[in-house]
PDB file of C-alpha atoms and ligand atoms in Angstrom:
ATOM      1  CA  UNK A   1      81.122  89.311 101.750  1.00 53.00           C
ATOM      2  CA  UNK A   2      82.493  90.282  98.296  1.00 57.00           C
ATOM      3  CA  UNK A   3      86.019  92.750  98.618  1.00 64.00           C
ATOM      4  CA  UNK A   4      85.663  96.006  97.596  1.00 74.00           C
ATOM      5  CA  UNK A   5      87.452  96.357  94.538  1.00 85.00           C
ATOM      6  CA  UNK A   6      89.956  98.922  93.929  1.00 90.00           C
ATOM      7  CA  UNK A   7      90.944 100.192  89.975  1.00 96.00           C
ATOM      8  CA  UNK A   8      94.187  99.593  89.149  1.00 97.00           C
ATOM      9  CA  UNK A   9      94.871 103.326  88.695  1.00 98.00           C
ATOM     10  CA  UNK A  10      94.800 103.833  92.594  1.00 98.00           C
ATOM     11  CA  UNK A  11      97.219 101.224  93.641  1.00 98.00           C
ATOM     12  CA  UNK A  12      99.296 103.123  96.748  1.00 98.00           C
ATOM     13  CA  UNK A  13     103.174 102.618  97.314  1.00 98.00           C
ATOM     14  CA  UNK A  14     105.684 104.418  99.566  1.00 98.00           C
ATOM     15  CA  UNK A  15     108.740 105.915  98.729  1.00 98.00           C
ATOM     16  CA  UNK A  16     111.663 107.596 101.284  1.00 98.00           C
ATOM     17  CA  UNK A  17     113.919 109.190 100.351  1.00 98.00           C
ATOM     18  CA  UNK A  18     116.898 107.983 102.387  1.00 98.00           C
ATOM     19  CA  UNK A  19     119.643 110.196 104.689  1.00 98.00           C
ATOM     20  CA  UNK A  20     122.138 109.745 102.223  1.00 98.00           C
ATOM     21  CA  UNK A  21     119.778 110.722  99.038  1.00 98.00           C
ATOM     22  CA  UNK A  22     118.584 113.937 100.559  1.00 98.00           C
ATOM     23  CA  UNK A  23     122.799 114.694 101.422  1.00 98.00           C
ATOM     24  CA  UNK A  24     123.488 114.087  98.497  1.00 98.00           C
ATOM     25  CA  UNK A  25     120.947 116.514  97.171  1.00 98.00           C
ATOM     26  CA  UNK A  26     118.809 114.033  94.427  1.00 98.00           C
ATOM     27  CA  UNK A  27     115.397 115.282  96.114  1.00 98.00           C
ATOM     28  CA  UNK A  28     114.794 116.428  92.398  1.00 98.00           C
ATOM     29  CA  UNK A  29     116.016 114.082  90.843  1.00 98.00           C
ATOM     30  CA  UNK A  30     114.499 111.080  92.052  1.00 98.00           C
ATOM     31  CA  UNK A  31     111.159 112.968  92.513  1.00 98.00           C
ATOM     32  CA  UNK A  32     111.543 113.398  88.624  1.00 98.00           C
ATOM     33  CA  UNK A  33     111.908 109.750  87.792  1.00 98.00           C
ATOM     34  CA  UNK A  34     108.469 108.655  89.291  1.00 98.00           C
ATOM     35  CA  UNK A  35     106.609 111.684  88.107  1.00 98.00           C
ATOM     36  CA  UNK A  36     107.500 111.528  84.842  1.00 98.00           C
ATOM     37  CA  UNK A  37     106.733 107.622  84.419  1.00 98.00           C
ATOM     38  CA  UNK A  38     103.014 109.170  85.082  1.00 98.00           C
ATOM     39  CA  UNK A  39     102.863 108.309  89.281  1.00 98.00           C
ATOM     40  CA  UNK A  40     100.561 110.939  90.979  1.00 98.00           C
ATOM     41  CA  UNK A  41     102.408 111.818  94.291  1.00 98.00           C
ATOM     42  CA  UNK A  42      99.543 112.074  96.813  1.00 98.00           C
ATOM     43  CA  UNK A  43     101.515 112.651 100.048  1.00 99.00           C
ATOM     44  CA  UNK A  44     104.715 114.240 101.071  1.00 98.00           C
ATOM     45  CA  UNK A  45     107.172 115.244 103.815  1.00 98.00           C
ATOM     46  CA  UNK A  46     110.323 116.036 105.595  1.00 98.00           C
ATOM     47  CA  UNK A  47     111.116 114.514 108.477  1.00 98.00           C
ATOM     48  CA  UNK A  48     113.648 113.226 110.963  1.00 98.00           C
ATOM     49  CA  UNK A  49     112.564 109.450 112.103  1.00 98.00           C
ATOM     50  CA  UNK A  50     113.432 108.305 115.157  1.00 97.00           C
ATOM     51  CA  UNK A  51     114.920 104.650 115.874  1.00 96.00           C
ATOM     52  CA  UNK A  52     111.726 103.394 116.877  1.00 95.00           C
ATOM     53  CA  UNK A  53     110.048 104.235 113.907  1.00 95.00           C
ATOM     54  CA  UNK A  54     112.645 103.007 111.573  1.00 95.00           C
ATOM     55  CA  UNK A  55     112.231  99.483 113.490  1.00 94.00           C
ATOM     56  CA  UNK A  56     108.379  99.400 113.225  1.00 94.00           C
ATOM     57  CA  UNK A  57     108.596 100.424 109.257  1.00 95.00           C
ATOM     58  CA  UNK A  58     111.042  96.535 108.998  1.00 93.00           C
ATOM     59  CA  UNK A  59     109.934  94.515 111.681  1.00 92.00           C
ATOM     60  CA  UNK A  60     106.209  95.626 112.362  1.00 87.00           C
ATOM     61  CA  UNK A  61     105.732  95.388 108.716  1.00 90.00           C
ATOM     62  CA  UNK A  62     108.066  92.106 107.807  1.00 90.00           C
ATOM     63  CA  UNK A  63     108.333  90.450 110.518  1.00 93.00           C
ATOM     64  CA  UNK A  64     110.502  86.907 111.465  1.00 94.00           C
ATOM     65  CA  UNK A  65     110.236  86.938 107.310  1.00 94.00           C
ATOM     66  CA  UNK A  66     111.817  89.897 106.754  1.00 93.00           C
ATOM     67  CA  UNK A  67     114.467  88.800 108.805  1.00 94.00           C
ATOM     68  CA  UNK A  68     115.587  85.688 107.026  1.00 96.00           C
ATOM     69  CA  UNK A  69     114.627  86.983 103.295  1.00 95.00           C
ATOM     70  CA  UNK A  70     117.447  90.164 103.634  1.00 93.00           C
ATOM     71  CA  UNK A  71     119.706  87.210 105.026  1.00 93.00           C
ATOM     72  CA  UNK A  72     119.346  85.126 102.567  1.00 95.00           C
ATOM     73  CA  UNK A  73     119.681  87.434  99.861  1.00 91.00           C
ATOM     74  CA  UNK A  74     122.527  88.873 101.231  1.00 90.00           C
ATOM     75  CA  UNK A  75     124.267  85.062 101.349  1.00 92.00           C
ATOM     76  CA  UNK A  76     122.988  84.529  97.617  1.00 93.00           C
ATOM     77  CA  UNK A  77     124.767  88.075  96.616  1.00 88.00           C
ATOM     78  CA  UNK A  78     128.494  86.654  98.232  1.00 88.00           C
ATOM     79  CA  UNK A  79     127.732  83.491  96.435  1.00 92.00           C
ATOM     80  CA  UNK A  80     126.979  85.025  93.061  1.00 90.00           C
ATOM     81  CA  UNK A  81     130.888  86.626  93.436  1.00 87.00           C
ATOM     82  CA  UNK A  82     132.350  83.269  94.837  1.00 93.00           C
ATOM     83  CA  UNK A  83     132.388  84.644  98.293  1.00 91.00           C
ATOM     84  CA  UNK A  84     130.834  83.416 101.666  1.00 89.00           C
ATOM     85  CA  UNK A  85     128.650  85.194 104.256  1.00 88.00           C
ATOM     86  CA  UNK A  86     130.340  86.014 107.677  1.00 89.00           C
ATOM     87  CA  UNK A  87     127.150  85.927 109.176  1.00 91.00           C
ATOM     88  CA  UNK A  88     126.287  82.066 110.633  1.00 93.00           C
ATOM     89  CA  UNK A  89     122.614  82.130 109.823  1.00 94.00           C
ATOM     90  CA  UNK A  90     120.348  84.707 107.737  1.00 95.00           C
ATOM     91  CA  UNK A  91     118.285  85.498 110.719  1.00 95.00           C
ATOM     92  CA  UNK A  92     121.592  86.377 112.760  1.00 93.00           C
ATOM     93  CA  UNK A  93     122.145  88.918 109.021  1.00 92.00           C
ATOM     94  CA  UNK A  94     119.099  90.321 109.161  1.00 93.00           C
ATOM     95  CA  UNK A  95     118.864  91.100 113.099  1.00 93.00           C
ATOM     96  CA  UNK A  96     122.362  93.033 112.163  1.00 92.00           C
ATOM     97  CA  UNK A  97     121.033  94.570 109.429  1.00 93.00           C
ATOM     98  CA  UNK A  98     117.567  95.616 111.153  1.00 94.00           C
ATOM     99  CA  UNK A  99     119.534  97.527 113.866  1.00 94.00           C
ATOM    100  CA  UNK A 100     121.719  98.706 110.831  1.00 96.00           C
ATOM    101  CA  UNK A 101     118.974 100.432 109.376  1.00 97.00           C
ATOM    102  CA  UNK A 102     117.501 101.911 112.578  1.00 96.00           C
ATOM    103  CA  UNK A 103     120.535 104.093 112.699  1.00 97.00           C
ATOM    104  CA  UNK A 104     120.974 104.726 109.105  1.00 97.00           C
ATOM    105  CA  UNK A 105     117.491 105.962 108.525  1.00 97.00           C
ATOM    106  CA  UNK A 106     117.409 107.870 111.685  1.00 97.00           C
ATOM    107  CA  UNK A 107     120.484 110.048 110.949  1.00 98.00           C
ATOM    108  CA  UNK A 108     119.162 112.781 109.077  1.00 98.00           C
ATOM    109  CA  UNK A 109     116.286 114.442 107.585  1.00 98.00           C
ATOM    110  CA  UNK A 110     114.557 111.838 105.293  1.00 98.00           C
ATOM    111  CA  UNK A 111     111.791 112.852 102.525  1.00 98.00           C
ATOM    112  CA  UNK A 112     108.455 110.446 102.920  1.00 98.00           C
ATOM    113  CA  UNK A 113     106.524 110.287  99.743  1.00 98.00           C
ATOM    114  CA  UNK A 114     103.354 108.276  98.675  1.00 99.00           C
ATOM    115  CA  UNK A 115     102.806 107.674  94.903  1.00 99.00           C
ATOM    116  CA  UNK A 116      99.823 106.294  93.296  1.00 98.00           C
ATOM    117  CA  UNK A 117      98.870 105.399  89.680  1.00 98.00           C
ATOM    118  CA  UNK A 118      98.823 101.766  87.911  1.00 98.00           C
ATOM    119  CA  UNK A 119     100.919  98.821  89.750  1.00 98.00           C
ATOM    120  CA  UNK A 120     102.728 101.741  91.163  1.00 98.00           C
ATOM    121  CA  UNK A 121     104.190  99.481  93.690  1.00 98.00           C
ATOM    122  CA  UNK A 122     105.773  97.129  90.656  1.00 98.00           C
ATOM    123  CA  UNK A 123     106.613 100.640  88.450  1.00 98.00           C
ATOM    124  CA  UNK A 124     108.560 102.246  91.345  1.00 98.00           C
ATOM    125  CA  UNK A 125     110.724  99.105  92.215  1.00 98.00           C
ATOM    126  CA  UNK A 126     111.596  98.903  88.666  1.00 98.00           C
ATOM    127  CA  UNK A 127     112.567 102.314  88.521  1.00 98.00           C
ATOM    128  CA  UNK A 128     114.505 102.290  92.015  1.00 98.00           C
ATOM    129  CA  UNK A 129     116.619  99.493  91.118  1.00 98.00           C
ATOM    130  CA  UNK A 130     117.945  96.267  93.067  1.00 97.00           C
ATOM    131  CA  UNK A 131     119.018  96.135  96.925  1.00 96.00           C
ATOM    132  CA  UNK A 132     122.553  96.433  96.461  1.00 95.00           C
ATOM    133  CA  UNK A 133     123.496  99.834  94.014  1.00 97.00           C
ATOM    134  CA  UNK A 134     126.498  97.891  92.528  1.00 96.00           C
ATOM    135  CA  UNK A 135     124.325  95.047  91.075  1.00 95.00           C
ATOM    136  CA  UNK A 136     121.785  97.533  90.192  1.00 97.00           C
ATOM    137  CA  UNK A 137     120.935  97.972  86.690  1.00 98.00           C
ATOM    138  CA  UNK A 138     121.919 101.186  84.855  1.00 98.00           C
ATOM    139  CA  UNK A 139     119.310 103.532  84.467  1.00 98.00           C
ATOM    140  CA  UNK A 140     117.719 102.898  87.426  1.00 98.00           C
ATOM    141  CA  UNK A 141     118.469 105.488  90.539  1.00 98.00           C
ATOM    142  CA  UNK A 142     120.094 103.068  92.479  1.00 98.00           C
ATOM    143  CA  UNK A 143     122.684 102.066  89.936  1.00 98.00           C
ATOM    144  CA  UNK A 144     123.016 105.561  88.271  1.00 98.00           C
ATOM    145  CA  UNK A 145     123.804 107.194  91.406  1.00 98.00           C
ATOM    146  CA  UNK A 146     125.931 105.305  93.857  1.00 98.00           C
ATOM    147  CA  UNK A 147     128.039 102.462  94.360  1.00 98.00           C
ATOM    148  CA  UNK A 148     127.491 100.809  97.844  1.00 97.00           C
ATOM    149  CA  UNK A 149     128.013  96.849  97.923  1.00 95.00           C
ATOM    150  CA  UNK A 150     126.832  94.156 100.683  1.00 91.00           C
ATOM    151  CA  UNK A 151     130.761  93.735 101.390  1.00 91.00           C
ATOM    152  CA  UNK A 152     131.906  96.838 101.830  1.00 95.00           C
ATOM    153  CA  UNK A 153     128.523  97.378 103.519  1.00 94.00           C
ATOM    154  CA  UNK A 154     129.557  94.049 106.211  1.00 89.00           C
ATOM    155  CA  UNK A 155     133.136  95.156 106.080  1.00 92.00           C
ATOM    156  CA  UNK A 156     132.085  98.198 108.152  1.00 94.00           C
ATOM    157  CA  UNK A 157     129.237  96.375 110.255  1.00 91.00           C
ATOM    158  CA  UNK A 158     126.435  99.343 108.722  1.00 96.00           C
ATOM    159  CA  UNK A 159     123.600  99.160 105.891  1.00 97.00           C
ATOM    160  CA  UNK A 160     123.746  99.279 102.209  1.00 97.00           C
ATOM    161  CA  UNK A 161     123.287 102.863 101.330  1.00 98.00           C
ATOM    162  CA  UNK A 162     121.191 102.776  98.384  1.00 98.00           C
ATOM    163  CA  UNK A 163     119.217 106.135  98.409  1.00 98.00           C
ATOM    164  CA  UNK A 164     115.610 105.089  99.015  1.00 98.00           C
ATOM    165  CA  UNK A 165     113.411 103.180 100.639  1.00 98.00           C
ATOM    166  CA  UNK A 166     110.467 101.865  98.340  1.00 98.00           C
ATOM    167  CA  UNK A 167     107.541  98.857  99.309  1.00 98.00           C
ATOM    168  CA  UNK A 168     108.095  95.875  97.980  1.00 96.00           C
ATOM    169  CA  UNK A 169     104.466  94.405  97.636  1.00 96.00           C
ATOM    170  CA  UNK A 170     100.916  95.973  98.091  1.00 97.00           C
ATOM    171  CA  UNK A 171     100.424  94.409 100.998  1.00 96.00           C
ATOM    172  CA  UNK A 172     103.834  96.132 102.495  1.00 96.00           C
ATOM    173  CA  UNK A 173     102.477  99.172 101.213  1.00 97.00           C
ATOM    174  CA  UNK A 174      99.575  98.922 103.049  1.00 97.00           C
ATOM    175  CA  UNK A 175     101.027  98.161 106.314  1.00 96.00           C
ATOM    176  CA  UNK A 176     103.927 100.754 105.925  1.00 97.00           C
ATOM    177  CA  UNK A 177     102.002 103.572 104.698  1.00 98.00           C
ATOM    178  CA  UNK A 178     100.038 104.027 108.048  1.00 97.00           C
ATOM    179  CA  UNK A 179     103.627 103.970 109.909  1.00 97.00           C
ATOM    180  CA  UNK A 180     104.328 107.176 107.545  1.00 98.00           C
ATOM    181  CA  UNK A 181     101.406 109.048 107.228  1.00 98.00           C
ATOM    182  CA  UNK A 182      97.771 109.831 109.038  1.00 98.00           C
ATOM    183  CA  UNK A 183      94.659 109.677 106.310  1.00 98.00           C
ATOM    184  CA  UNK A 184      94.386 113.583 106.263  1.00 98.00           C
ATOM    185  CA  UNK A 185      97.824 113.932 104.877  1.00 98.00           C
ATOM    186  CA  UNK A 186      96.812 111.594 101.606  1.00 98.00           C
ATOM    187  CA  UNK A 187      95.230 113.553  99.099  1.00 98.00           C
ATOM    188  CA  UNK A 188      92.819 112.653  96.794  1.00 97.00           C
ATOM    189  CA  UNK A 189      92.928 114.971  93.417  1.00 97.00           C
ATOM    190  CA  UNK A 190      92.462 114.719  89.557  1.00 96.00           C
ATOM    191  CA  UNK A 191      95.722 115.432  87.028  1.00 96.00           C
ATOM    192  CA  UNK A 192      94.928 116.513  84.015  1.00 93.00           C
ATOM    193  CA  UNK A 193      97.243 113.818  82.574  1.00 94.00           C
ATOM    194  CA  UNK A 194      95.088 111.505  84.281  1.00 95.00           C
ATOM    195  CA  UNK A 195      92.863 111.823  81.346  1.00 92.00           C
ATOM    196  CA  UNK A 196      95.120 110.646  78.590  1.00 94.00           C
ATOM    197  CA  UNK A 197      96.814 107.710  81.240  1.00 96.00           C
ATOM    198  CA  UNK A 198      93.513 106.237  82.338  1.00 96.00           C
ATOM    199  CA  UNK A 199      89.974 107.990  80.649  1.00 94.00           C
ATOM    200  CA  UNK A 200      88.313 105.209  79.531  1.00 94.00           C
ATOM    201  CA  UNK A 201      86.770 107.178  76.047  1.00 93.00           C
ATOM    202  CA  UNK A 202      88.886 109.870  75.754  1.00 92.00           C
ATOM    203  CA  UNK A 203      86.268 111.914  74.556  1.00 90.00           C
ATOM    204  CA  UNK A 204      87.874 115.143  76.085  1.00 85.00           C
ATOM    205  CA  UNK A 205      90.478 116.611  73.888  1.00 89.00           C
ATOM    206  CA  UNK A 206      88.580 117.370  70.345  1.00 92.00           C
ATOM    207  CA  UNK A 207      86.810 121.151  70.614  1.00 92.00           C
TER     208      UNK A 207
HETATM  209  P1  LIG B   1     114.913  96.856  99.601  1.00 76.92           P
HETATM  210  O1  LIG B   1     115.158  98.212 100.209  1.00 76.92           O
HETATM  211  O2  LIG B   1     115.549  96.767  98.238  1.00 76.92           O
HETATM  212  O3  LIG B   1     113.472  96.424  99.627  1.00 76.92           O
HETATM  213  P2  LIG B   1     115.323  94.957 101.772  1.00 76.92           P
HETATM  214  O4  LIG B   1     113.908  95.121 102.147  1.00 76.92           O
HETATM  215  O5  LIG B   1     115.837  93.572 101.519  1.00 76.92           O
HETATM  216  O6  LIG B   1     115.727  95.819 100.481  1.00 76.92           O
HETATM  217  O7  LIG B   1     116.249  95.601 102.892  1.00 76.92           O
HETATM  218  C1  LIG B   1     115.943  96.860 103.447  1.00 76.92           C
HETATM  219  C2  LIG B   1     117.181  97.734 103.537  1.00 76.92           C
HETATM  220  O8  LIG B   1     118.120  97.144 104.431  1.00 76.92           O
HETATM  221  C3  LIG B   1     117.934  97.881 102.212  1.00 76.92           C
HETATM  222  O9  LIG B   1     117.412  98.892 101.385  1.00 76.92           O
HETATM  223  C4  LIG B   1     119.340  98.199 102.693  1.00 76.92           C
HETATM  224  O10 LIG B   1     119.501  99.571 103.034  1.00 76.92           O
HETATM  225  C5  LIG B   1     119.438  97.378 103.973  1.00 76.92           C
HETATM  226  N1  LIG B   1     120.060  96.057 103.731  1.00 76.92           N
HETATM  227  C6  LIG B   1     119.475  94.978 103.164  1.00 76.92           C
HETATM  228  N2  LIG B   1     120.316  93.934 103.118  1.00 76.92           N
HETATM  229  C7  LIG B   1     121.476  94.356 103.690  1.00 76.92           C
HETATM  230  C8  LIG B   1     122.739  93.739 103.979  1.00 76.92           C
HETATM  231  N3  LIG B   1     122.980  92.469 103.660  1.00 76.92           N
HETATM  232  N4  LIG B   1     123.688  94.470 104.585  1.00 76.92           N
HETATM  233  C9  LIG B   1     123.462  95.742 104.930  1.00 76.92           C
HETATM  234  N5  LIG B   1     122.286  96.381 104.702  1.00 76.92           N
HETATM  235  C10 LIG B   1     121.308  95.711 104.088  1.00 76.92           C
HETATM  236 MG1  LIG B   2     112.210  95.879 101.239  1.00 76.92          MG
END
C-alpha cells in the first residue's frame, strides 16, 4: 500500500524548554526565535516531568543508539580540544549521561512545546544550536545564552545545561511527541501568515 503523504508545511517537531531555561526566565525569548522564523506552535504546556518520563523521552525513543551516539560525540568534543574522555567506553558515557538527564529535566517546571511548519524539525535545530553551548554558534539560543561545556559538565558528574530540548530527526519527533502530548492537546488551525509562507497562488491579498 502506497504511504500517505504528508506536505511539507505540516512536518511536527518538539521543543522543551529545559529547567534551567524557564529559571532563567527565556520562556519569551526562545518562544520568539521559532515563531518568528514562521513555525506555527500547535501545542503547549507547563509541566513538572517525573524521572520516568525523562528516561522514556532518551531511551524509549533512542535506544542502545542513543546511548553510544551522545558517547561518542562527547569523546570527539575532548578530542577536538586535545583532551581525552574519562569515560572507558561511549555506552558507559551515555548510561551516565541518561541518568544525568533524568534528574536534570525532572528538577523543575519545564515548558513542552510542539511546532510545525516546513522541515521544522531541521529549522528548529538550526536555530537551537549544537549540544554543547560553548561550541555553539553565535546567534543561535544555545550559544547566545549560556556557556556550559562537556568538561565542566563531567567535572561535576551532571548534564550539559543547554536550555532546551529539541528532536533531532522526524522520526524522533514522532516517537517523542506521543511521550509529551495526547492527540486532543495538538491543534490543528490556519495563520493568516500561512498564506504568504505556503498559498500556492497567492491570489488573496489584491481587493
Ligand atoms: P541534543 O539535545 O543536542 O539532541 P543529545 O541528544 O546528544 O543532544 O543529548 C541529549 C542531552 O543530554 C543534551 O541536550 C545534554 O543536555 C545531555 N548531554 C549530551 N551529551 C552529554 C555529555 N557528554 N555530558 C553531559 N550531558 C550530556
Ligand atoms: Mg538529541
Amino acid at each position: 500500500m502506497a504511504e500517505e503523504k504528508v506536505h511539507p508545511k505540516k512536518e511536527r517537531t518538539l521543543v522543551i524548554i529545559k529547567p534551567d531555561g524557564v529559571q532563567r526566565t527565556l520562556i519569551g525569548e526562545i518562544i520568539k526565535r521559532y515563531e518568528r522564523v514562521g513555525l506555527k506552535m500547535i501545542a503547549l504546556k507547563m509541566m513538572i516531568p517525573t524521572e520516568e518520563m525523562a528516561v522514556k523521552h532518551y531511551y524509549e525513543v533512542g535506544g542502545d543508539a542513543w546511548l553510544e551516539e551522545v558517547g561518542r560525540k562527547a569523546a570527539a568534543s575532548y578530542e577536538k580540544k586535545g583532551m581525552k574522555s574519562p569515560f572507558a567506553t561511549f555506552k558507559d558515557n551515555g548510561i551516565a549521561i541518561m541518568n544525568a538527564n533524568a534528574k536534570y529535566l525532572s528538577s523543575g517546571p519545564v515548558i513542552a512545546m510542539i511546532w510545525e511548519g516546513n522541515q521544522a524539525v531541521a529549522l528548529v535545530r538550526k536555530i537551537t544550536g549544537g549540544t554543547e553551548p560553548l561550541s555553539s554558534d553565535m546567534g543561535t539560543i544555545r550559544g547566545d545564552f549560556t556557556l556550559d561545556t562537556y568538561q565542566m559538565a563531567d567535572v561535576d558528574q551532571r548534564s550539559i545545561r543547554n536550555l532546551i530540548h529539541a528532536s533531532g530527526l522526524v522520526e524522533e519527533a514522532e516517537k517523542e511527541i506521543p511521550i509529551w502530548f495526547n492527540e486532543g492537546e495538538i491543534l490543528s488551525y490556519r495563520l493568516i501568515q500561512d498564506e504568504i509562507l505556503y498559498d500556492v497562488n497567492l491570489d488573496g491579498i489584491l481587493e
